PDB file of C-alpha atoms in Angstrom:
ATOM      1  CA  UNK A 259      49.660 167.198 120.317  1.00 57.00           C
ATOM      2  CA  UNK A 260      49.364 166.778 116.680  1.00 67.00           C
ATOM      3  CA  UNK A 261      53.116 165.898 116.126  1.00 88.00           C
ATOM      4  CA  UNK A 262      54.596 162.565 115.220  1.00 94.00           C
ATOM      5  CA  UNK A 263      58.129 162.359 116.322  1.00 95.00           C
ATOM      6  CA  UNK A 264      60.557 160.235 114.377  1.00 96.00           C
ATOM      7  CA  UNK A 265      64.036 158.965 115.010  1.00 96.00           C
ATOM      8  CA  UNK A 266      66.737 158.566 113.915  1.00 96.00           C
ATOM      9  CA  UNK A 267      67.129 161.405 111.361  1.00 95.00           C
ATOM     10  CA  UNK A 268      69.593 159.104 109.472  1.00 96.00           C
ATOM     11  CA  UNK A 269      70.706 155.472 109.456  1.00 97.00           C
ATOM     12  CA  UNK A 270      73.499 153.490 108.093  1.00 98.00           C
ATOM     13  CA  UNK A 271      72.892 149.678 107.860  1.00 98.00           C
ATOM     14  CA  UNK A 272      75.126 146.812 106.344  1.00 98.00           C
ATOM     15  CA  UNK A 273      73.468 144.680 103.719  1.00 97.00           C
ATOM     16  CA  UNK A 274      71.572 141.846 105.356  1.00 97.00           C
ATOM     17  CA  UNK A 275      71.214 143.773 108.598  1.00 97.00           C
ATOM     18  CA  UNK A 276      68.119 144.963 110.428  1.00 98.00           C
ATOM     19  CA  UNK A 277      67.006 148.629 110.035  1.00 98.00           C
ATOM     20  CA  UNK A 278      64.890 150.033 112.960  1.00 98.00           C
ATOM     21  CA  UNK A 279      62.977 153.354 112.926  1.00 98.00           C
ATOM     22  CA  UNK A 280      60.971 154.645 115.595  1.00 98.00           C
ATOM     23  CA  UNK A 281      58.049 156.933 116.063  1.00 98.00           C
ATOM     24  CA  UNK A 282      56.188 158.423 118.964  1.00 97.00           C
ATOM     25  CA  UNK A 283      52.942 160.331 119.081  1.00 96.00           C
ATOM     26  CA  UNK A 284      50.759 162.081 121.698  1.00 94.00           C
ATOM     27  CA  UNK A 285      47.375 162.383 120.336  1.00 92.00           C
ATOM     28  CA  UNK A 286      45.450 159.114 121.503  1.00 91.00           C
ATOM     29  CA  UNK A 287      42.683 159.848 118.851  1.00 90.00           C
ATOM     30  CA  UNK A 288      45.103 158.784 116.007  1.00 91.00           C
ATOM     31  CA  UNK A 289      43.837 155.425 114.563  1.00 89.00           C
ATOM     32  CA  UNK A 290      45.896 154.739 111.605  1.00 90.00           C
ATOM     33  CA  UNK A 291      49.579 154.465 111.391  1.00 93.00           C
ATOM     34  CA  UNK A 292      51.200 154.076 107.939  1.00 93.00           C
ATOM     35  CA  UNK A 293      54.819 154.149 106.779  1.00 96.00           C
ATOM     36  CA  UNK A 294      55.853 155.734 103.504  1.00 96.00           C
ATOM     37  CA  UNK A 295      59.074 155.175 101.412  1.00 97.00           C
ATOM     38  CA  UNK A 296      60.435 157.999  99.335  1.00 96.00           C
ATOM     39  CA  UNK A 297      63.091 157.749  96.593  1.00 96.00           C
ATOM     40  CA  UNK A 298      65.003 160.807  95.390  1.00 92.00           C
ATOM     41  CA  UNK A 299      62.813 162.739  92.965  1.00 90.00           C
ATOM     42  CA  UNK A 300      59.571 160.735  93.691  1.00 93.00           C
ATOM     43  CA  UNK A 301      56.575 161.272  95.804  1.00 94.00           C
ATOM     44  CA  UNK A 302      56.191 159.161  99.031  1.00 95.00           C
ATOM     45  CA  UNK A 303      54.597 155.703  98.388  1.00 94.00           C
ATOM     46  CA  UNK A 304      52.680 153.848 101.071  1.00 92.00           C
ATOM     47  CA  UNK A 305      54.786 150.845 102.369  1.00 94.00           C
ATOM     48  CA  UNK A 306      52.800 149.195 105.193  1.00 93.00           C
ATOM     49  CA  UNK A 307      50.344 150.493 107.708  1.00 92.00           C
ATOM     50  CA  UNK A 308      48.790 149.399 110.982  1.00 92.00           C
ATOM     51  CA  UNK A 309      45.748 150.010 113.108  1.00 89.00           C
ATOM     52  CA  UNK A 310      45.866 150.328 116.901  1.00 88.00           C
ATOM     53  CA  UNK A 311      43.888 147.140 117.503  1.00 89.00           C
ATOM     54  CA  UNK A 312      46.904 145.069 116.525  1.00 91.00           C
ATOM     55  CA  UNK A 313      50.476 145.090 117.846  1.00 93.00           C
ATOM     56  CA  UNK A 314      52.342 143.815 114.934  1.00 95.00           C
ATOM     57  CA  UNK A 315      51.987 143.626 111.241  1.00 95.00           C
ATOM     58  CA  UNK A 316      54.435 141.919 108.728  1.00 96.00           C
ATOM     59  CA  UNK A 317      54.622 142.166 104.984  1.00 94.00           C
ATOM     60  CA  UNK A 318      57.484 140.468 103.746  1.00 96.00           C
ATOM     61  CA  UNK A 319      60.677 141.899 105.035  1.00 97.00           C
ATOM     62  CA  UNK A 320      58.714 144.795 106.616  1.00 97.00           C
ATOM     63  CA  UNK A 321      57.250 144.829 109.994  1.00 97.00           C
ATOM     64  CA  UNK A 322      55.517 147.405 112.001  1.00 96.00           C
ATOM     65  CA  UNK A 323      55.509 146.901 115.850  1.00 96.00           C
ATOM     66  CA  UNK A 324      52.862 148.973 117.866  1.00 96.00           C
ATOM     67  CA  UNK A 325      52.874 149.813 121.460  1.00 95.00           C
ATOM     68  CA  UNK A 326      49.613 151.637 122.189  1.00 93.00           C
ATOM     69  CA  UNK A 327      50.244 152.133 125.986  1.00 93.00           C
ATOM     70  CA  UNK A 328      53.646 153.822 125.134  1.00 95.00           C
ATOM     71  CA  UNK A 329      52.208 155.556 122.152  1.00 95.00           C
ATOM     72  CA  UNK A 330      54.980 154.393 120.040  1.00 96.00           C
ATOM     73  CA  UNK A 331      55.415 152.417 116.835  1.00 97.00           C
ATOM     74  CA  UNK A 332      58.341 151.232 114.791  1.00 98.00           C
ATOM     75  CA  UNK A 333      59.355 149.904 111.492  1.00 98.00           C
ATOM     76  CA  UNK A 334      61.880 147.091 111.006  1.00 98.00           C
ATOM     77  CA  UNK A 335      63.216 146.130 107.924  1.00 98.00           C
ATOM     78  CA  UNK A 336      64.999 142.528 107.957  1.00 98.00           C
ATOM     79  CA  UNK A 337      67.657 141.456 105.621  1.00 98.00           C
ATOM     80  CA  UNK A 338      68.084 145.059 104.577  1.00 98.00           C
ATOM     81  CA  UNK A 339      69.242 145.715 100.779  1.00 97.00           C
ATOM     82  CA  UNK A 340      70.850 148.489  99.107  1.00 97.00           C
ATOM     83  CA  UNK A 341      67.665 148.939  97.208  1.00 97.00           C
ATOM     84  CA  UNK A 342      65.985 149.784 100.399  1.00 98.00           C
ATOM     85  CA  UNK A 343      68.106 152.910 100.634  1.00 98.00           C
ATOM     86  CA  UNK A 344      65.339 155.575 100.802  1.00 97.00           C
ATOM     87  CA  UNK A 345      63.686 158.205 103.004  1.00 96.00           C
ATOM     88  CA  UNK A 346      61.156 156.610 105.395  1.00 98.00           C
ATOM     89  CA  UNK A 347      58.275 158.561 107.008  1.00 96.00           C
ATOM     90  CA  UNK A 348      55.997 157.571 109.727  1.00 96.00           C
ATOM     91  CA  UNK A 349      52.470 159.115 109.834  1.00 94.00           C
ATOM     92  CA  UNK A 350      49.357 159.129 111.841  1.00 92.00           C
ATOM     93  CA  UNK A 351      45.756 160.044 111.189  1.00 87.00           C
ATOM     94  CA  UNK A 352      42.440 160.750 113.071  1.00 83.00           C
ATOM     95  CA  UNK A 353      39.277 159.718 111.382  1.00 77.00           C
ATOM     96  CA  UNK A 354      37.464 162.487 113.307  1.00 76.00           C
ATOM     97  CA  UNK A 355      39.908 165.109 111.807  1.00 73.00           C
ATOM     98  CA  UNK A 356      39.079 164.080 108.322  1.00 70.00           C
ATOM     99  CA  UNK A 357      41.730 161.473 108.062  1.00 72.00           C
ATOM    100  CA  UNK A 358      44.420 163.869 107.137  1.00 81.00           C
ATOM    101  CA  UNK A 359      47.955 162.365 107.641  1.00 87.00           C
ATOM    102  CA  UNK A 360      50.453 163.957 109.972  1.00 90.00           C
ATOM    103  CA  UNK A 361      54.125 162.951 108.974  1.00 93.00           C
ATOM    104  CA  UNK A 362      57.141 162.507 111.021  1.00 95.00           C
ATOM    105  CA  UNK A 363      60.411 164.196 109.899  1.00 94.00           C
ATOM    106  CA  UNK A 364      61.611 161.358 108.020  1.00 95.00           C
ATOM    107  CA  UNK A 365      64.639 158.947 108.241  1.00 96.00           C
ATOM    108  CA  UNK A 366      67.314 158.701 105.508  1.00 96.00           C
ATOM    109  CA  UNK A 367      68.318 154.934 105.252  1.00 98.00           C
ATOM    110  CA  UNK A 368      71.540 154.052 103.677  1.00 98.00           C
ATOM    111  CA  UNK A 369      72.267 150.382 103.214  1.00 97.00           C
ATOM    112  CA  UNK A 370      75.806 149.654 102.414  1.00 96.00           C
ATOM    113  CA  UNK A 371      76.764 146.700 100.299  1.00 93.00           C
TER     114      UNK A 371
ATOM    115  CA  UNK B  72      45.890 154.356  85.764  1.00 64.00           C
ATOM    116  CA  UNK B  73      48.586 157.056  85.217  1.00 79.00           C
ATOM    117  CA  UNK B  74      48.557 157.953  88.973  1.00 93.00           C
ATOM    118  CA  UNK B  75      48.583 161.515  90.323  1.00 96.00           C
ATOM    119  CA  UNK B  76      49.909 163.775  87.858  1.00 97.00           C
ATOM    120  CA  UNK B  77      51.551 167.030  88.609  1.00 97.00           C
ATOM    121  CA  UNK B  78      52.939 169.771  86.532  1.00 97.00           C
ATOM    122  CA  UNK B  79      55.314 171.285  86.076  1.00 97.00           C
ATOM    123  CA  UNK B  80      58.127 168.949  87.471  1.00 96.00           C
ATOM    124  CA  UNK B  81      60.283 171.958  87.942  1.00 97.00           C
ATOM    125  CA  UNK B  82      59.593 175.688  88.160  1.00 97.00           C
ATOM    126  CA  UNK B  83      62.086 178.485  88.634  1.00 97.00           C
ATOM    127  CA  UNK B  84      60.783 182.018  89.113  1.00 97.00           C
ATOM    128  CA  UNK B  85      61.664 185.125  90.277  1.00 97.00           C
ATOM    129  CA  UNK B  86      60.658 186.674  93.549  1.00 97.00           C
ATOM    130  CA  UNK B  87      57.390 188.514  93.210  1.00 97.00           C
ATOM    131  CA  UNK B  88      56.146 186.488  90.328  1.00 97.00           C
ATOM    132  CA  UNK B  89      52.906 184.490  90.405  1.00 97.00           C
ATOM    133  CA  UNK B  90      53.343 180.650  90.417  1.00 98.00           C
ATOM    134  CA  UNK B  91      50.704 178.109  89.572  1.00 98.00           C
ATOM    135  CA  UNK B  92      51.100 174.350  90.371  1.00 98.00           C
ATOM    136  CA  UNK B  93      48.682 171.830  88.902  1.00 98.00           C
ATOM    137  CA  UNK B  94      47.491 168.493  89.925  1.00 98.00           C
ATOM    138  CA  UNK B  95      45.378 165.797  88.265  1.00 98.00           C
ATOM    139  CA  UNK B  96      44.135 163.175  90.787  1.00 96.00           C
ATOM    140  CA  UNK B  97      43.331 159.683  90.073  1.00 94.00           C
ATOM    141  CA  UNK B  98      40.008 159.163  88.536  1.00 93.00           C
ATOM    142  CA  UNK B  99      37.471 158.179  91.050  1.00 90.00           C
ATOM    143  CA  UNK B 100      39.383 159.585  94.141  1.00 90.00           C
ATOM    144  CA  UNK B 101      37.335 162.086  95.965  1.00 87.00           C
ATOM    145  CA  UNK B 102      39.868 163.507  98.359  1.00 89.00           C
ATOM    146  CA  UNK B 103      42.897 165.655  97.274  1.00 93.00           C
ATOM    147  CA  UNK B 104      45.696 167.044  99.417  1.00 94.00           C
ATOM    148  CA  UNK B 105      48.548 169.421  98.870  1.00 97.00           C
ATOM    149  CA  UNK B 106      51.668 169.138 100.773  1.00 96.00           C
ATOM    150  CA  UNK B 107      55.002 171.007 100.948  1.00 97.00           C
ATOM    151  CA  UNK B 108      58.202 169.160 101.613  1.00 95.00           C
ATOM    152  CA  UNK B 109      61.264 171.197 102.983  1.00 93.00           C
ATOM    153  CA  UNK B 110      64.488 169.957 104.828  1.00 88.00           C
ATOM    154  CA  UNK B 111      63.608 171.990 107.769  1.00 86.00           C
ATOM    155  CA  UNK B 112      59.989 171.303 108.229  1.00 86.00           C
ATOM    156  CA  UNK B 113      59.473 167.931 106.399  1.00 89.00           C
ATOM    157  CA  UNK B 114      56.221 167.061 104.959  1.00 93.00           C
ATOM    158  CA  UNK B 115      53.494 169.708 105.860  1.00 92.00           C
ATOM    159  CA  UNK B 116      49.770 169.513 104.725  1.00 92.00           C
ATOM    160  CA  UNK B 117      48.639 172.682 103.330  1.00 95.00           C
ATOM    161  CA  UNK B 118      45.319 172.010 102.327  1.00 95.00           C
ATOM    162  CA  UNK B 119      42.789 169.179 101.418  1.00 91.00           C
ATOM    163  CA  UNK B 120      39.627 168.862  99.598  1.00 92.00           C
ATOM    164  CA  UNK B 121      36.761 166.398  99.772  1.00 89.00           C
ATOM    165  CA  UNK B 122      34.424 166.194  96.691  1.00 90.00           C
ATOM    166  CA  UNK B 123      36.089 169.396  95.423  1.00 93.00           C
ATOM    167  CA  UNK B 124      35.292 171.263  98.550  1.00 93.00           C
ATOM    168  CA  UNK B 125      38.028 172.675 100.764  1.00 93.00           C
ATOM    169  CA  UNK B 126      37.834 171.094 104.145  1.00 89.00           C
ATOM    170  CA  UNK B 127      40.740 172.268 106.045  1.00 88.00           C
ATOM    171  CA  UNK B 128      43.221 174.908 104.842  1.00 92.00           C
ATOM    172  CA  UNK B 129      44.802 175.678 108.225  1.00 90.00           C
ATOM    173  CA  UNK B 130      48.076 174.751 106.770  1.00 91.00           C
ATOM    174  CA  UNK B 131      48.226 177.367 104.142  1.00 94.00           C
ATOM    175  CA  UNK B 132      51.078 179.591 105.332  1.00 86.00           C
ATOM    176  CA  UNK B 133      49.532 182.984 104.477  1.00 85.00           C
ATOM    177  CA  UNK B 134      47.281 184.880 102.202  1.00 90.00           C
ATOM    178  CA  UNK B 135      49.770 184.537  99.235  1.00 95.00           C
ATOM    179  CA  UNK B 136      48.782 181.004  99.002  1.00 97.00           C
ATOM    180  CA  UNK B 137      45.532 179.883  97.360  1.00 97.00           C
ATOM    181  CA  UNK B 138      44.128 176.556  96.152  1.00 97.00           C
ATOM    182  CA  UNK B 139      41.258 175.664  94.019  1.00 97.00           C
ATOM    183  CA  UNK B 140      39.389 172.492  92.878  1.00 97.00           C
ATOM    184  CA  UNK B 141      37.046 173.600  90.124  1.00 96.00           C
ATOM    185  CA  UNK B 142      36.224 169.892  89.262  1.00 95.00           C
ATOM    186  CA  UNK B 143      37.014 166.330  90.225  1.00 94.00           C
ATOM    187  CA  UNK B 144      39.888 165.985  87.857  1.00 95.00           C
ATOM    188  CA  UNK B 145      41.957 169.084  88.548  1.00 96.00           C
ATOM    189  CA  UNK B 146      43.342 171.266  91.203  1.00 98.00           C
ATOM    190  CA  UNK B 147      45.746 174.147  91.412  1.00 98.00           C
ATOM    191  CA  UNK B 148      47.985 175.845  94.088  1.00 98.00           C
ATOM    192  CA  UNK B 149      48.840 179.443  93.377  1.00 98.00           C
ATOM    193  CA  UNK B 150      51.379 181.562  95.123  1.00 97.00           C
ATOM    194  CA  UNK B 151      51.254 185.259  94.464  1.00 96.00           C
ATOM    195  CA  UNK B 152      53.569 186.857  95.034  1.00 96.00           C
ATOM    196  CA  UNK B 153      56.125 184.351  95.464  1.00 96.00           C
ATOM    197  CA  UNK B 154      59.172 184.660  97.886  1.00 96.00           C
ATOM    198  CA  UNK B 155      62.536 182.724  98.147  1.00 96.00           C
ATOM    199  CA  UNK B 156      61.186 181.007 101.370  1.00 95.00           C
ATOM    200  CA  UNK B 157      58.527 179.347  99.334  1.00 96.00           C
ATOM    201  CA  UNK B 158      61.182 177.191  97.683  1.00 97.00           C
ATOM    202  CA  UNK B 159      60.187 173.569  98.257  1.00 97.00           C
ATOM    203  CA  UNK B 160      58.861 170.520  96.660  1.00 97.00           C
ATOM    204  CA  UNK B 161      55.117 170.616  96.383  1.00 98.00           C
ATOM    205  CA  UNK B 162      53.224 167.384  96.370  1.00 97.00           C
ATOM    206  CA  UNK B 163      49.581 166.520  95.333  1.00 97.00           C
ATOM    207  CA  UNK B 164      48.084 163.344  96.834  1.00 94.00           C
ATOM    208  CA  UNK B 165      44.601 161.836  96.338  1.00 92.00           C
ATOM    209  CA  UNK B 166      42.552 159.092  98.009  1.00 87.00           C
ATOM    210  CA  UNK B 167      39.246 157.292  97.459  1.00 84.00           C
ATOM    211  CA  UNK B 168      36.658 159.167  99.791  1.00 65.00           C
ATOM    212  CA  UNK B 169      35.600 155.876 101.469  1.00 55.00           C
ATOM    213  CA  UNK B 170      39.106 155.484 102.489  1.00 52.00           C
ATOM    214  CA  UNK B 171      39.560 159.001 103.682  1.00 50.00           C
ATOM    215  CA  UNK B 172      40.831 157.755 107.019  1.00 56.00           C
ATOM    216  CA  UNK B 173      44.401 158.447 105.694  1.00 51.00           C
ATOM    217  CA  UNK B 174      44.294 155.114 103.835  1.00 65.00           C
ATOM    218  CA  UNK B 175      45.408 154.918 100.290  1.00 71.00           C
ATOM    219  CA  UNK B 176      47.194 158.098  99.650  1.00 86.00           C
ATOM    220  CA  UNK B 177      48.672 158.056  96.203  1.00 91.00           C
ATOM    221  CA  UNK B 178      51.285 160.966  95.826  1.00 95.00           C
ATOM    222  CA  UNK B 179      52.327 162.587  92.603  1.00 96.00           C
ATOM    223  CA  UNK B 180      55.924 163.127  91.814  1.00 95.00           C
ATOM    224  CA  UNK B 181      55.897 166.499  92.980  1.00 97.00           C
ATOM    225  CA  UNK B 182      56.877 170.021  91.705  1.00 98.00           C
ATOM    226  CA  UNK B 183      60.409 171.410  92.628  1.00 97.00           C
ATOM    227  CA  UNK B 184      59.807 175.167  93.109  1.00 98.00           C
ATOM    228  CA  UNK B 185      62.827 177.424  93.240  1.00 98.00           C
ATOM    229  CA  UNK B 186      62.129 181.148  93.762  1.00 97.00           C
ATOM    230  CA  UNK B 187      65.191 183.501  93.104  1.00 97.00           C
TER     231      UNK B 187
END
């Protein structure tokens, strides 16, 4: 019940295209859903996050869509660029469990020029 | 701020040896987390501290692993004795206590551990 399932495992997108990564969860107590971006040799860095009281959040080319009833959320990267090539992790946390983040397995995104 | 600082960046050791990984969190951050990253298991939370006190160590794989946080600016993760299956990248992260709802984690650059 603590798992966060992420798909796809890898994704190849052409420059200018839309990248879409999906995550699903079971624990309805989760109340915070961030996405992290990780470049090789670096630690994950917070990209964008959403709480379950909103259905969408947009920051620049990055958008989170959240479907509370389906217990799913997704990351959309518009106008994907080669510099977006990285591994993306979704995560979730439950305040009553100390706010510790549970991560998805990650998606390796490659944006081809 | 220099961010979360981990040392060493790389560690190669022989099976059976003791390994100590170090972390300096961001000043003012009250929560500290140790994660392990492998291809097979992804990012796993090993242990986390709030105000230097261990809160949840349920992710620590076995008694060979131990973690301490003697003060607000330093934490260690020790593996003794080390085994080849411990090979992974170990990350330390910190966050402000008032944002401990998973907000604002800042990760270090990690320690790549190889046990041969």
